[in-house]
């Protein structure tokens, strides 16, 4: 039935009326970033130690465990090109990363869309621009989001062999 998302319908309609596509769900006084709409939320950034990191919220009982989420995390870990973390991130951390030009891209991920890049976040009455692809101003996906999406779709459509998919 999807009853777990029913309370989200009204606030989502309100943000759509204001010109946004989705709502970024924050939890608690520290504004812990949880999900975007009905999707898992991913951030690709340079962390405070200077390392590239793909991060998403941990499965702590609040976050919906999803096949797409798990698949993207596994693919990124297989690449071995950057740190992949499941940990709590707060909105003040995201804002600081944006202001320090450390946020490289952000995206939602789920069954319906696979991957959907985020280009703007409204927080505390301020619109924060999130880079999608600085090398291509017309890009719909950032480089990491596109690569993850393309690789997952290639597996799903049997264009790339994978132990996740068995031809029948």
Tab-separated table of C-alpha atoms in Angstrom, residues 5 21-25 34-42 56 63-64 69 107-118:
chain	number	residue	atom	x	y	z
A	5	UNK	CA	4.884	7.484	2.367
A	21	UNK	CA	10.767	18.605	-7.658
A	22	UNK	CA	11.263	16.778	-4.364
A	23	UNK	CA	11.641	17.270	-0.656
A	24	UNK	CA	14.859	16.543	1.213
A	25	UNK	CA	13.884	14.916	4.501
A	34	UNK	CA	17.745	11.064	5.480
A	35	UNK	CA	16.077	10.697	2.058
A	36	UNK	CA	15.001	12.802	-0.913
A	37	UNK	CA	11.346	12.203	-1.711
A	38	UNK	CA	10.968	8.423	-1.672
A	39	UNK	CA	14.586	7.878	-2.731
A	40	UNK	CA	17.830	7.225	-0.920
A	41	UNK	CA	20.045	10.315	-0.954
A	42	UNK	CA	23.707	10.160	-1.996
A	56	UNK	CA	24.552	7.882	2.061
A	63	UNK	CA	16.199	4.707	6.012
A	64	UNK	CA	14.429	2.401	3.594
A	69	UNK	CA	20.755	1.660	-2.916
A	107	UNK	CA	21.556	12.459	-6.279
A	108	UNK	CA	18.587	10.405	-5.247
A	109	UNK	CA	18.343	6.720	-6.088
A	110	UNK	CA	15.436	4.326	-6.185
A	111	UNK	CA	13.569	1.739	-8.199
A	112	UNK	CA	11.487	4.142	-10.285
A	113	UNK	CA	14.193	6.588	-11.399
A	114	UNK	CA	17.340	4.549	-10.750
A	115	UNK	CA	19.347	7.789	-10.297
A	116	UNK	CA	18.202	11.422	-10.307
A	117	UNK	CA	20.676	14.267	-9.836
A	118	UNK	CA	20.007	17.119	-7.409
